[in-house]
Amino acid sequence: MNNRKTKYIIVAGGVISGVGKGLATASIAKILQRYGYNTTAIKIDPYINYDAGTLRPTEHGEVWVTDDGGEIDQDLGNYERFLGMYISRMNNITTGQIYKEVIDRERKGEYLGQTVQPIPHITDEIKRRVRQAAEGFDFALVEIGGVIGDYENIPFLFAVKGLEREVGEENVIYVLITYLPIPTHIHEMKTKPTQQAIRLLSESGIFPDFILCRAREPLDEIRKKKIETYANIDADCIISAPDISTLYSIPLNFEKEGFGEKILNKFGLKPKTSPSWQSWEELVKRIENPERVLRVAMVCKYIDIGDYNLSDSYVSINQALEHAGAHLNAEVKIDWIDSKRFEENDKVVKELSNYGGIIVPGGFGTSGAEGKIKAIEFARENDIPYLGLCFGLQLAVVEFARNVCNMPEAHSTEINPHTQYPVIDILPTQKELMEKHQYGGTMRLGAYAATLKKDSMVLKLYTKLHRLEEDRKRIEQLKKDPDQCFRLGILPLGKRAILERHRHRYEVSPQFIDILEESGLVFSGYHLRADGTRLMEFVELAGHRFFIATQAHPEFKSTLEKPAPLFLGFVEAALKGGELNE
Ligand code: GLN
């Protein structure tokens, strides 16, 4: 493997989880990228699940979908959002994948005669996977999930220590992220848990090169000194990381401490470029001090989640709205509305007129679907900007079929398998797979190309944000990849193709397309499968302020610097609602 010169930055967490290890990793990667280095980031998740596709979203947050069809941990979403590049599913390594690979090999007889053991076989496989994902990059950040001292991340710590020997210790540094609590009854920042984390890490033979101190407040000199003495590293290598108002200020704060150059120095490297953060800073300022406020109704399924924050299940949508808002100098405030409320009483739906715009996000299952359909009807009839994402497209088509095309009780067969008008359905090829219980193969996962309709609103928005040129480059890359080129389907000649990511099973049924179109629903983009089936990717309504829905999840490609076209268009249209947007 030709990645001898890749420099590894191992990021591990101490004290407690949930202190922003993923964001710190993404921010360090961003800084190194700005210094001109080709940088990637890898996430190790010590759980046994093969990937995040089967994790409960209310416990683990959103499932992040990669271009190459991976359903992985949402931290990888932060990596992509910060780095603005495609990160493969290979960059998420789980204990499940490692063990499965080793056991599969053992069954094939590849270890014949050997006793297969955690050390060295499991740790060798971890190292192989890390090096594979890092190949060809100047820097690879490797974030180890969980907290030092967790039973389950011991093999990973052992493996990275071994990696150090393989690639040379001059090519590996360690960043420990800890948390310094300020107990309310003493109002004093405590360093003891950090000291314990340093000691625990040393049990794996690892001594941190940097310690990132997360806390409510900045670290003072006295505490810096204490940690310096305990960890036996320069105070310069102790970075204060207090709470911030927006996650996009993290790299800026790190740079105030000169973190990027300090890391380069450790490796004996110099910046290749002098980075400009001006436009990033400008956007951060707008997030911190927006000129306007827009209220958006997110109509979704209520989930009983206890103390859990519902917005965590829709991180990418929140982020995409924040990106669009930053460009338009507006804060987008989201109200999460349980769609079931609209089912109980017809009048309740009128509350939606208090919002600048309405979103129906992705979803699965029957619960609350009728309420969502009511919300969509209200948006359509009252000229309120509407953005439908995946399930939000499917239900917009159902609503249009019922109320405009006179197909009573039209539905998606996911919700009503016996409907007379199955406008959203499983395609025949998928049905065959389902009969064979091969459910995995029935999901459309990852990037798919769509050809956009001439003169459509969708085409205008994608053109305005230069997505056609950008996605064309990606299309050329995919064309050359025999495993991934199926994502393009048959691309008709012309230059109106874009790529968005998918995670769904049902499609607009081809047999209803003509009749829906004749009644005024505009299909403004489609994917043409190699077998000739047209899959509808976008719908819009002419004469409406903004009524656009997509079968894809454009939120996965939105970044602070390049917001997603549909989100920008939606927020812009909603802001024009004038007095609503107080
Ligand atoms: N449940 C729908 C389907 O599987 C929509 C999925 C989604 O919104 N991501 O097709």
Coordinates of C-alpha atoms and ligand atoms in Angstrom, one line a residue:
M1 CA 0.0 0.0 0.0
N2 CA 1.5 3.3 -1.1
N3 CA 0.6 5.6 1.8
R4 CA 3.8 5.5 3.7
K5 CA 3.9 9.3 3.9
T6 CA 0.3 9.8 5.2
K7 CA 0.4 11.6 8.5
Y8 CA -2.1 10.3 11.0
I9 CA -3.8 12.4 13.7
I10 CA -5.6 10.1 16.2
V11 CA -8.4 11.8 18.0
A12 CA -9.7 10.2 21.2
G13 CA -12.1 11.4 23.9
G14 CA -11.8 11.4 27.6
V15 CA -14.2 12.1 30.6
I16 CA -17.6 12.0 28.8
S17 CA -19.0 11.6 25.3
G18 CA -21.0 14.2 23.5
V19 CA -18.5 17.1 23.8
G20 CA -18.0 17.6 20.1
K21 CA -15.2 15.2 19.2
G22 CA -16.6 14.8 15.7
L23 CA -16.8 18.5 15.2
A24 CA -13.3 19.0 16.6
T25 CA -12.0 16.3 14.2
A26 CA -13.8 17.9 11.2
S27 CA -12.4 21.4 12.2
I28 CA -8.8 20.2 12.5
A29 CA -9.2 18.5 9.1
K30 CA -10.6 21.7 7.6
I31 CA -7.7 23.8 8.9
L32 CA -5.1 21.4 7.4
Q33 CA -7.0 21.4 4.2
R34 CA -6.9 25.2 4.2
Y35 CA -3.1 25.0 4.7
G36 CA -3.0 23.2 1.3
Y37 CA -2.9 19.6 2.5
N38 CA -5.0 16.8 1.0
T39 CA -6.9 15.7 4.1
T40 CA -9.5 13.0 5.0
A41 CA -11.2 11.9 8.1
I42 CA -12.1 8.4 9.4
K43 CA -14.5 7.5 12.1
I44 CA -14.2 4.4 14.2
D45 CA -17.4 3.3 15.9
P46 CA -16.9 0.5 18.4
Y47 CA -20.5 -0.9 18.2
I48 CA -21.2 -4.3 16.7
N49 CA -23.8 -3.1 14.1
Y50 CA -22.3 -3.5 10.7
D51 CA -23.4 0.1 9.8
A52 CA -25.7 2.8 11.1
G53 CA -28.6 1.8 8.9
T54 CA -30.1 -0.3 11.6
L55 CA -29.5 2.0 14.5
R56 CA -32.4 3.7 16.2
P57 CA -32.4 7.3 15.0
T58 CA -33.7 8.6 18.3
E59 CA -30.6 7.2 20.1
H60 CA -27.9 7.7 17.5
G61 CA -29.3 10.7 15.6
E62 CA -29.6 10.8 11.8
V63 CA -28.3 8.1 9.5
W64 CA -25.8 9.8 7.2
V65 CA -25.9 8.6 3.5
T66 CA -22.7 8.6 1.4
D67 CA -22.5 9.0 -2.3
D68 CA -21.5 5.3 -2.6
G69 CA -24.6 4.2 -0.7
G70 CA -23.3 3.8 2.8
E71 CA -25.6 4.3 5.8
I72 CA -23.2 5.5 8.3
D73 CA -22.6 7.6 11.4
Q74 CA -23.7 11.3 11.4
D75 CA -20.2 12.4 12.3
L76 CA -19.2 11.6 8.8
G77 CA -21.7 14.3 7.8
N78 CA -19.7 16.8 9.7
Y79 CA -16.6 15.7 8.0
E80 CA -18.2 16.2 4.6
R81 CA -19.8 19.5 5.5
F82 CA -16.5 20.9 6.7
L83 CA -14.2 19.5 4.1
G84 CA -16.6 20.0 1.2
M85 CA -15.5 16.6 -0.4
Y86 CA -17.0 13.2 -0.9
I87 CA -16.3 10.8 1.9
S88 CA -16.7 7.1 1.2
R89 CA -18.5 4.6 3.3
M90 CA -15.1 3.1 3.8
N91 CA -14.3 5.9 6.2
N92 CA -16.6 4.6 8.8
I93 CA -15.2 1.5 10.5
T94 CA -17.3 -0.5 13.0
T95 CA -16.4 -3.4 15.3
G96 CA -19.1 -5.4 13.4
Q97 CA -17.3 -4.9 10.0
I98 CA -13.9 -5.8 11.5
Y99 CA -15.2 -9.1 13.1
K100 CA -17.3 -10.0 10.1
E101 CA -14.3 -9.6 7.8
V102 CA -12.0 -11.7 10.0
I103 CA -14.7 -14.4 10.6
D104 CA -15.5 -14.6 6.8
R105 CA -11.8 -15.0 6.1
E106 CA -11.5 -17.7 8.8
R107 CA -14.4 -19.6 7.2
K108 CA -12.8 -19.4 3.8
G109 CA -9.7 -21.1 5.3
E110 CA -7.5 -18.1 4.9
Y111 CA -6.0 -18.5 8.4
L112 CA -5.6 -22.3 8.1
G113 CA -3.7 -23.7 11.0
Q114 CA -3.8 -20.5 13.1
T115 CA -5.7 -19.7 16.2
V116 CA -7.6 -16.6 15.2
Q117 CA -7.4 -14.0 18.0
P118 CA -8.3 -10.4 18.8
I119 CA -4.5 -9.7 18.8
P120 CA -3.2 -9.8 16.2
H121 CA -6.0 -10.7 13.7
I122 CA -8.6 -8.1 14.8
T123 CA -6.1 -5.4 15.3
D124 CA -4.4 -6.1 12.0
E125 CA -7.7 -5.8 10.2
I126 CA -8.3 -2.4 12.0
K127 CA -5.0 -1.2 10.8
R128 CA -5.6 -2.4 7.3
R129 CA -9.0 -0.6 7.1
V130 CA -7.5 2.6 8.5
R131 CA -4.6 2.6 6.0
Q132 CA -6.9 1.8 3.2
A133 CA -9.2 4.8 3.9
A134 CA -6.1 7.0 4.4
E135 CA -4.4 6.0 1.2
G136 CA -3.3 8.8 -1.0
F137 CA -3.9 11.6 1.5
D138 CA -1.4 13.8 3.2
F139 CA -3.4 13.7 6.4
A140 CA -5.9 11.3 7.9
L141 CA -7.7 12.2 11.0
V142 CA -8.9 9.1 12.8
E143 CA -11.6 9.7 15.4
I144 CA -12.1 6.9 17.9
G145 CA -15.7 6.8 19.0
G146 CA -16.7 6.5 22.7
V147 CA -14.5 7.5 25.6
I148 CA -11.1 6.3 26.8
G149 CA -11.7 3.6 29.4
D150 CA -14.6 2.1 27.4
Y151 CA -14.1 -1.7 27.3
E152 CA -15.0 -1.7 23.6
N153 CA -12.5 0.7 22.3
I154 CA -9.4 -1.0 23.7
P155 CA -8.7 -3.0 20.5
F156 CA -8.8 0.2 18.5
L157 CA -6.3 2.0 20.8
F158 CA -4.1 -1.1 20.6
A159 CA -4.3 -1.0 16.8
V160 CA -3.4 2.7 16.4
K161 CA -0.5 2.2 18.7
G162 CA 0.6 -0.6 16.3
L163 CA 0.0 1.6 13.3
E164 CA 2.5 4.0 14.9
R165 CA 5.2 1.3 14.7
E166 CA 4.2 0.4 11.1
V167 CA 4.2 4.0 9.6
G168 CA 6.8 5.5 11.9
E169 CA 6.2 7.4 15.1
E170 CA 7.1 10.7 13.3
N171 CA 3.9 10.2 11.2
V172 CA 1.4 9.9 14.1
I173 CA 0.2 12.3 16.7
Y174 CA -2.5 12.0 19.3
V175 CA -5.2 14.6 20.3
L176 CA -7.1 13.9 23.5
I177 CA -10.3 15.8 23.9
T178 CA -11.5 16.1 27.5
Y179 CA -14.2 17.9 29.3
L180 CA -13.7 20.2 32.3
P181 CA -16.8 20.4 34.4
I182 CA -17.7 23.5 36.4
P183 CA -19.9 22.1 39.2
T184 CA -22.6 24.7 40.0
H185 CA -22.1 24.5 43.8
I186 CA -18.4 25.5 43.6
H187 CA -18.2 27.5 40.4
E188 CA -14.8 26.3 39.7
M189 CA -13.4 24.5 36.7
K190 CA -12.1 21.0 37.6
T191 CA -9.1 19.4 35.9
K192 CA -9.2 16.1 37.8
P193 CA -11.3 14.2 35.2
T194 CA -8.8 15.3 32.5
Q195 CA -5.9 14.0 34.6
Q196 CA -7.7 10.7 34.9
A197 CA -8.2 10.5 31.1
I198 CA -4.5 11.2 30.5
R199 CA -3.7 8.4 32.9
L200 CA -6.2 6.0 31.3
L201 CA -4.8 6.7 27.8
S202 CA -1.3 6.1 29.0
E203 CA -2.4 2.5 29.9
S204 CA -2.5 1.9 26.1
G205 CA 1.0 3.4 25.8
I206 CA -0.4 6.6 24.3
F207 CA 0.7 10.0 25.4
P208 CA -1.2 12.9 23.9
D209 CA 0.6 15.5 21.8
F210 CA -2.3 17.9 22.2
I211 CA -5.1 18.2 24.7
L212 CA -8.2 19.9 23.7
C213 CA -10.1 21.2 26.7
R214 CA -13.8 21.5 26.2
A215 CA -15.6 23.4 28.8
R216 CA -18.4 26.0 29.3
E217 CA -15.7 28.7 29.6
P218 CA -12.2 29.2 28.3
L219 CA -9.3 27.6 30.3
D220 CA -7.4 29.9 32.6
E221 CA -3.6 29.9 33.0
I222 CA -3.7 28.1 36.4
R223 CA -5.6 25.2 34.9
K224 CA -3.5 25.1 31.8
K225 CA -0.4 24.9 34.0
K226 CA -1.9 22.0 36.1
I227 CA -2.7 20.0 32.9
E228 CA 0.8 20.8 31.5
T229 CA 2.5 19.4 34.6
Y230 CA 0.3 16.4 34.7
A231 CA 0.4 15.5 31.0
N232 CA 4.1 16.5 30.7
I233 CA 3.4 18.6 27.6
D234 CA 3.9 22.3 26.8
A235 CA 1.1 24.6 27.7
D236 CA 1.2 25.6 24.0
C237 CA -0.2 22.1 23.2
I238 CA -3.2 22.6 25.5
I239 CA -5.9 24.1 23.5
S240 CA -8.9 25.8 25.1
A241 CA -12.2 24.9 23.4
P242 CA -15.1 26.7 25.2
D243 CA -18.7 26.4 24.2
I244 CA -19.6 28.3 21.1
S245 CA -22.7 29.8 19.5
T246 CA -22.3 28.1 16.1
L247 CA -20.3 25.0 15.2
Y248 CA -18.8 26.8 12.2
S249 CA -16.8 29.0 14.6
I250 CA -14.8 26.1 15.9
P251 CA -12.1 26.1 13.2
L252 CA -11.8 29.9 13.6
N253 CA -11.3 29.5 17.4
F254 CA -8.7 26.8 16.9
E255 CA -6.9 29.1 14.5
K256 CA -6.9 31.9 17.1
E257 CA -4.8 29.5 19.2
G258 CA -2.6 28.7 16.1
F259 CA -3.6 25.0 16.3
G260 CA -3.1 24.3 12.6
E261 CA 0.5 25.5 12.6
K262 CA 1.2 23.8 15.9
I263 CA 0.1 20.5 14.3
L264 CA 2.2 21.1 11.2
N265 CA 5.2 21.9 13.4
K266 CA 4.9 18.6 15.2
F267 CA 5.2 16.8 11.9
G268 CA 8.0 19.2 10.8
L269 CA 5.8 20.6 8.0
K270 CA 5.2 24.1 6.8
P271 CA 1.9 25.6 5.5
K272 CA 1.7 25.2 1.7
T273 CA -0.7 28.1 1.4
S274 CA -1.7 31.0 3.6
P275 CA -5.4 30.3 4.2
S276 CA -8.1 32.9 3.9
W277 CA -11.0 32.5 6.2
Q278 CA -12.7 35.7 5.2
S279 CA -15.8 34.3 3.5
W280 CA -16.2 31.7 6.2
E281 CA -15.9 34.4 8.9
E282 CA -18.5 36.5 7.1
L283 CA -21.0 33.6 7.1
V284 CA -20.3 32.8 10.7
K285 CA -21.0 36.5 11.6
R286 CA -24.3 36.3 9.8
I287 CA -25.2 33.1 11.7
E288 CA -24.4 34.9 14.9
N289 CA -26.1 38.2 14.1
P290 CA -28.8 37.6 11.5
E291 CA -30.8 40.5 10.1
R292 CA -34.1 38.6 9.9
V293 CA -35.8 35.6 11.4
L294 CA -37.8 33.1 9.5
R295 CA -40.1 30.5 11.1
V296 CA -40.4 27.2 9.4
A297 CA -42.9 24.4 10.3
M298 CA -41.3 21.0 10.1
V299 CA -44.3 18.6 10.0
C300 CA -43.1 15.2 11.1
K301 CA -43.9 12.1 13.1
Y302 CA -43.9 12.5 16.8
I303 CA -41.5 10.1 18.5
D304 CA -41.4 9.5 22.2
I305 CA -37.9 10.3 22.9
G306 CA -37.7 11.4 26.6
D307 CA -34.9 13.9 27.0
Y308 CA -33.6 13.3 23.5
N309 CA -33.6 16.2 21.1
L310 CA -35.8 15.5 18.1
S311 CA -33.8 17.9 15.9
D312 CA -30.8 15.4 16.2
S313 CA -32.7 13.0 14.0
Y314 CA -32.7 15.6 11.3
V315 CA -29.3 17.2 11.7
S316 CA -28.6 17.6 8.0
I317 CA -31.9 19.4 7.4
N318 CA -31.2 21.8 10.2
Q319 CA -27.8 22.4 8.8
A320 CA -29.0 22.9 5.3
L321 CA -31.5 25.5 6.5
E322 CA -28.8 27.2 8.5
H323 CA -26.5 27.3 5.5
A324 CA -29.3 28.8 3.3
G325 CA -30.1 31.3 6.1
A326 CA -26.5 32.3 6.4
H327 CA -26.4 33.2 2.7
L328 CA -29.6 35.2 3.0
N329 CA -28.7 36.8 6.3
A330 CA -31.6 35.2 8.2
E331 CA -31.9 32.9 11.1
V332 CA -34.2 29.9 10.3
K333 CA -36.2 28.9 13.4
I334 CA -37.7 25.4 13.1
D335 CA -40.9 24.4 14.9
W336 CA -41.3 20.6 15.1
I337 CA -44.9 19.8 14.6
D338 CA -46.5 16.5 15.3
S339 CA -48.6 15.8 12.1
K340 CA -51.1 13.8 14.0
R341 CA -52.5 17.0 15.5
F342 CA -53.8 17.9 12.0
E343 CA -55.7 14.6 11.9
E344 CA -57.7 15.3 15.0
N345 CA -59.3 18.5 14.0
D346 CA -59.6 20.2 10.6
K347 CA -59.1 23.7 12.1
V348 CA -55.7 23.0 13.6
V349 CA -54.0 22.9 10.2
K350 CA -54.7 26.7 9.9
E351 CA -51.9 27.3 12.5
L352 CA -49.6 26.7 9.6
S353 CA -50.4 30.1 8.2
N354 CA -48.1 31.5 11.0
Y355 CA -45.1 30.1 9.2
G356 CA -43.1 31.4 6.4
G357 CA -42.7 27.9 4.9
I358 CA -43.5 24.3 5.5
I359 CA -41.3 21.2 5.2
V360 CA -42.3 17.6 5.2
P361 CA -39.0 15.7 5.7
G362 CA -38.2 12.0 5.1
G363 CA -40.1 9.4 7.0
F364 CA -41.2 5.8 7.1
G365 CA -44.4 4.1 8.0
T366 CA -48.1 5.0 8.4
S367 CA -48.2 7.0 11.6
G368 CA -49.1 10.6 11.0
A369 CA -49.1 10.4 7.2
E370 CA -52.7 11.7 6.8
G371 CA -51.7 14.8 8.9
K372 CA -48.8 15.4 6.7
I373 CA -51.0 15.2 3.6
K374 CA -53.3 17.8 5.2
A375 CA -50.3 20.1 5.8
I376 CA -49.3 19.8 2.1
E377 CA -52.8 20.5 0.9
F378 CA -52.8 23.6 3.1
A379 CA -49.4 24.8 1.7
R380 CA -50.6 24.2 -1.9
E381 CA -53.9 25.9 -1.6
N382 CA -52.7 28.9 0.4
D383 CA -49.5 29.6 -1.6
I384 CA -47.2 28.9 1.3
P385 CA -43.7 27.8 0.3
Y386 CA -43.4 24.0 0.6
L387 CA -40.4 21.8 0.4
G388 CA -40.9 18.1 0.4
L389 CA -38.0 15.7 1.0
C390 CA -38.4 12.1 0.0
F391 CA -41.5 11.1 1.9
G392 CA -42.4 14.7 1.5
L393 CA -42.5 14.2 -2.3
Q394 CA -44.4 11.0 -2.1
L395 CA -47.1 12.5 0.0
A396 CA -47.3 15.6 -2.2
V397 CA -48.0 13.3 -5.1
V398 CA -50.7 11.5 -3.1
E399 CA -52.3 14.8 -2.1
F400 CA -52.3 16.1 -5.7
A401 CA -53.8 12.8 -6.9
R402 CA -56.5 12.9 -4.4
N403 CA -57.5 16.6 -4.4
V404 CA -56.7 17.6 -8.0
C405 CA -56.9 14.5 -10.1
N406 CA -59.9 13.2 -8.4
M407 CA -58.5 9.9 -7.2
P408 CA -60.1 9.4 -3.8
E409 CA -57.9 7.6 -1.3
A410 CA -55.0 7.5 -3.6
H411 CA -52.0 6.5 -1.5
S412 CA -48.5 5.0 -1.2
T413 CA -48.7 1.2 -0.9
E414 CA -46.3 1.6 2.0
I415 CA -49.3 3.0 3.9
N416 CA -52.3 1.4 2.1
P417 CA -51.3 -1.7 0.1
H418 CA -54.9 -2.0 -1.2
T419 CA -55.5 1.5 -2.5
Q420 CA -57.3 1.8 -5.9
Y421 CA -54.7 4.4 -6.9
P422 CA -51.3 3.3 -5.9
V423 CA -49.5 6.5 -7.1
I424 CA -46.5 5.6 -5.0
D425 CA -45.5 2.0 -5.2
I426 CA -42.7 -0.6 -5.1
L427 CA -41.4 -1.2 -8.6
P428 CA -41.9 -4.8 -10.0
T429 CA -38.2 -5.6 -9.9
Q430 CA -38.2 -4.6 -6.2
K431 CA -41.2 -6.8 -5.5
E432 CA -39.3 -9.8 -6.8
L433 CA -36.5 -9.1 -4.3
M434 CA -39.0 -8.6 -1.5
E435 CA -40.6 -11.9 -2.2
K436 CA -37.2 -13.5 -1.8
H437 CA -36.7 -11.5 1.5
Q438 CA -33.8 -9.6 0.1
Y439 CA -34.9 -6.3 1.6
G440 CA -31.5 -4.8 1.5
G441 CA -31.5 -4.8 -2.3
T442 CA -34.8 -2.9 -2.4
M443 CA -33.6 0.4 -1.0
R444 CA -32.3 3.1 -3.4
L445 CA -29.2 4.2 -1.5
G446 CA -26.6 6.8 -2.3
A447 CA -26.1 9.2 -5.2
Y448 CA -28.3 8.9 -8.4
A449 CA -28.2 11.1 -11.4
A450 CA -31.2 13.1 -12.4
T451 CA -31.8 15.0 -15.7
L452 CA -33.6 18.2 -15.0
K453 CA -36.5 19.6 -17.1
K454 CA -35.9 22.6 -19.3
D455 CA -37.4 25.9 -18.0
S456 CA -38.2 24.3 -14.6
M457 CA -37.7 26.1 -11.2
V458 CA -35.5 23.2 -10.1
L459 CA -33.2 23.7 -13.1
K460 CA -33.0 27.4 -12.4
L461 CA -32.0 26.9 -8.8
Y462 CA -29.4 24.2 -9.6
T463 CA -28.0 26.4 -12.4
K464 CA -27.8 29.5 -10.1
L465 CA -25.7 27.6 -7.6
H466 CA -23.4 26.1 -10.3
R467 CA -24.3 22.6 -9.4
L468 CA -24.5 21.5 -13.0
E469 CA -20.8 22.2 -13.6
E470 CA -19.8 20.7 -10.3
D471 CA -21.9 17.6 -10.5
R472 CA -20.6 17.0 -14.1
K473 CA -17.1 16.6 -12.6
R474 CA -18.5 14.0 -10.2
I475 CA -20.4 12.3 -13.0
E476 CA -17.1 11.9 -15.0
Q477 CA -15.5 10.3 -11.9
L478 CA -18.4 7.9 -11.5
K479 CA -18.3 6.9 -15.2
K480 CA -14.8 5.6 -14.6
D481 CA -15.8 3.5 -11.6
P482 CA -17.2 0.1 -12.6
D483 CA -18.8 -0.4 -9.2
Q484 CA -20.5 3.0 -9.0
C485 CA -21.3 3.9 -12.6
F486 CA -24.8 2.3 -12.4
R487 CA -25.7 5.4 -10.4
L488 CA -25.8 7.4 -13.5
G489 CA -28.3 5.2 -15.3
I490 CA -28.8 6.2 -18.9
L491 CA -27.8 9.9 -19.1
P492 CA -29.5 11.5 -22.1
L493 CA -27.3 13.8 -24.1
G494 CA -27.4 17.3 -22.8
K495 CA -26.0 19.0 -19.8
R496 CA -28.8 19.1 -17.4
A497 CA -27.7 16.3 -15.1
I498 CA -27.2 16.6 -11.3
L499 CA -26.5 14.1 -8.5
E500 CA -28.3 13.8 -5.2
R501 CA -28.4 11.1 -2.5
H502 CA -31.3 8.8 -1.8
R503 CA -32.5 6.5 1.0
H504 CA -35.9 5.1 0.2
R505 CA -37.8 2.1 -1.2
Y506 CA -40.9 3.5 -2.9
E507 CA -41.2 5.5 -6.2
V508 CA -43.8 7.5 -8.1
S509 CA -45.6 4.7 -10.0
P510 CA -44.8 5.1 -13.8
Q511 CA -48.4 4.3 -14.7
F512 CA -49.8 7.5 -13.1
I513 CA -47.3 10.0 -14.4
D514 CA -49.2 11.1 -17.5
I515 CA -52.4 11.7 -15.7
L516 CA -50.7 13.7 -12.9
E517 CA -48.9 15.7 -15.5
E518 CA -52.0 16.4 -17.4
S519 CA -53.6 17.9 -14.3
G520 CA -50.6 20.3 -13.8
L521 CA -48.1 18.5 -11.6
V522 CA -44.7 19.2 -13.2
F523 CA -42.1 16.5 -13.0
S524 CA -39.0 18.5 -13.2
G525 CA -36.4 15.8 -13.1
Y526 CA -36.0 12.1 -13.5
H527 CA -33.5 9.3 -13.3
L528 CA -33.5 6.9 -16.3
R529 CA -32.6 3.4 -15.1
A530 CA -30.6 1.2 -17.4
D531 CA -33.7 -1.0 -17.9
G532 CA -35.5 2.0 -19.3
T533 CA -37.7 2.8 -16.1
R534 CA -38.0 6.5 -15.4
L535 CA -37.8 7.3 -11.7
M536 CA -39.3 10.7 -10.8
E537 CA -36.8 12.8 -8.8
F538 CA -38.5 16.2 -8.6
V539 CA -41.9 17.7 -8.8
E540 CA -43.0 21.3 -8.8
L541 CA -46.1 23.4 -9.3
A542 CA -46.2 26.4 -11.7
G543 CA -47.9 29.5 -10.4
H544 CA -47.1 28.7 -6.8
R545 CA -44.7 30.8 -4.8
F546 CA -42.6 27.8 -4.1
F547 CA -43.8 24.2 -4.2
I548 CA -41.0 21.8 -4.9
A549 CA -40.5 18.3 -3.6
T550 CA -37.7 15.8 -4.3
Q551 CA -37.4 12.1 -4.0
A552 CA -33.8 12.7 -2.9
H553 CA -32.2 14.1 0.2
P554 CA -30.5 17.3 -1.0
E555 CA -29.7 18.2 2.6
F556 CA -26.8 15.7 2.5
K557 CA -24.9 17.8 0.1
S558 CA -25.4 21.2 1.6
T559 CA -22.4 23.0 3.1
L560 CA -21.9 26.4 4.7
E561 CA -20.0 27.6 1.6
K562 CA -22.3 25.9 -0.9
P563 CA -25.9 25.7 0.2
A564 CA -28.2 23.2 -1.4
P565 CA -30.2 24.8 -4.2
L566 CA -33.7 23.7 -3.1
F567 CA -33.1 24.9 0.5
L568 CA -31.8 28.3 -0.7
G569 CA -34.8 28.7 -3.0
F570 CA -37.2 27.6 -0.3
V571 CA -35.8 30.0 2.4
E572 CA -35.6 32.8 -0.2
A573 CA -39.3 32.3 -1.2
A574 CA -40.3 32.0 2.5
L575 CA -38.5 35.2 3.4
K576 CA -40.6 37.1 0.8
G577 CA -43.6 36.3 2.9
G578 CA -43.1 39.7 4.6
E579 CA -45.0 40.2 7.9
L580 CA -45.1 36.4 8.6
N581 CA -41.4 36.3 9.2
E582 CA -41.1 38.2 12.5
Ligands
GLN1 N1 -40.8 5.6 3.4 C1 -40.5 6.1 2.1 C2 -39.8 5.1 1.2 O1 -39.2 4.1 1.7 C3 -39.7 7.4 2.2 C4 -38.4 7.2 2.8 C5 -37.7 8.5 3.1 O2 -38.4 9.5 3.3 N2 -36.4 8.5 3.3 O3 -39.8 5.2 0.0

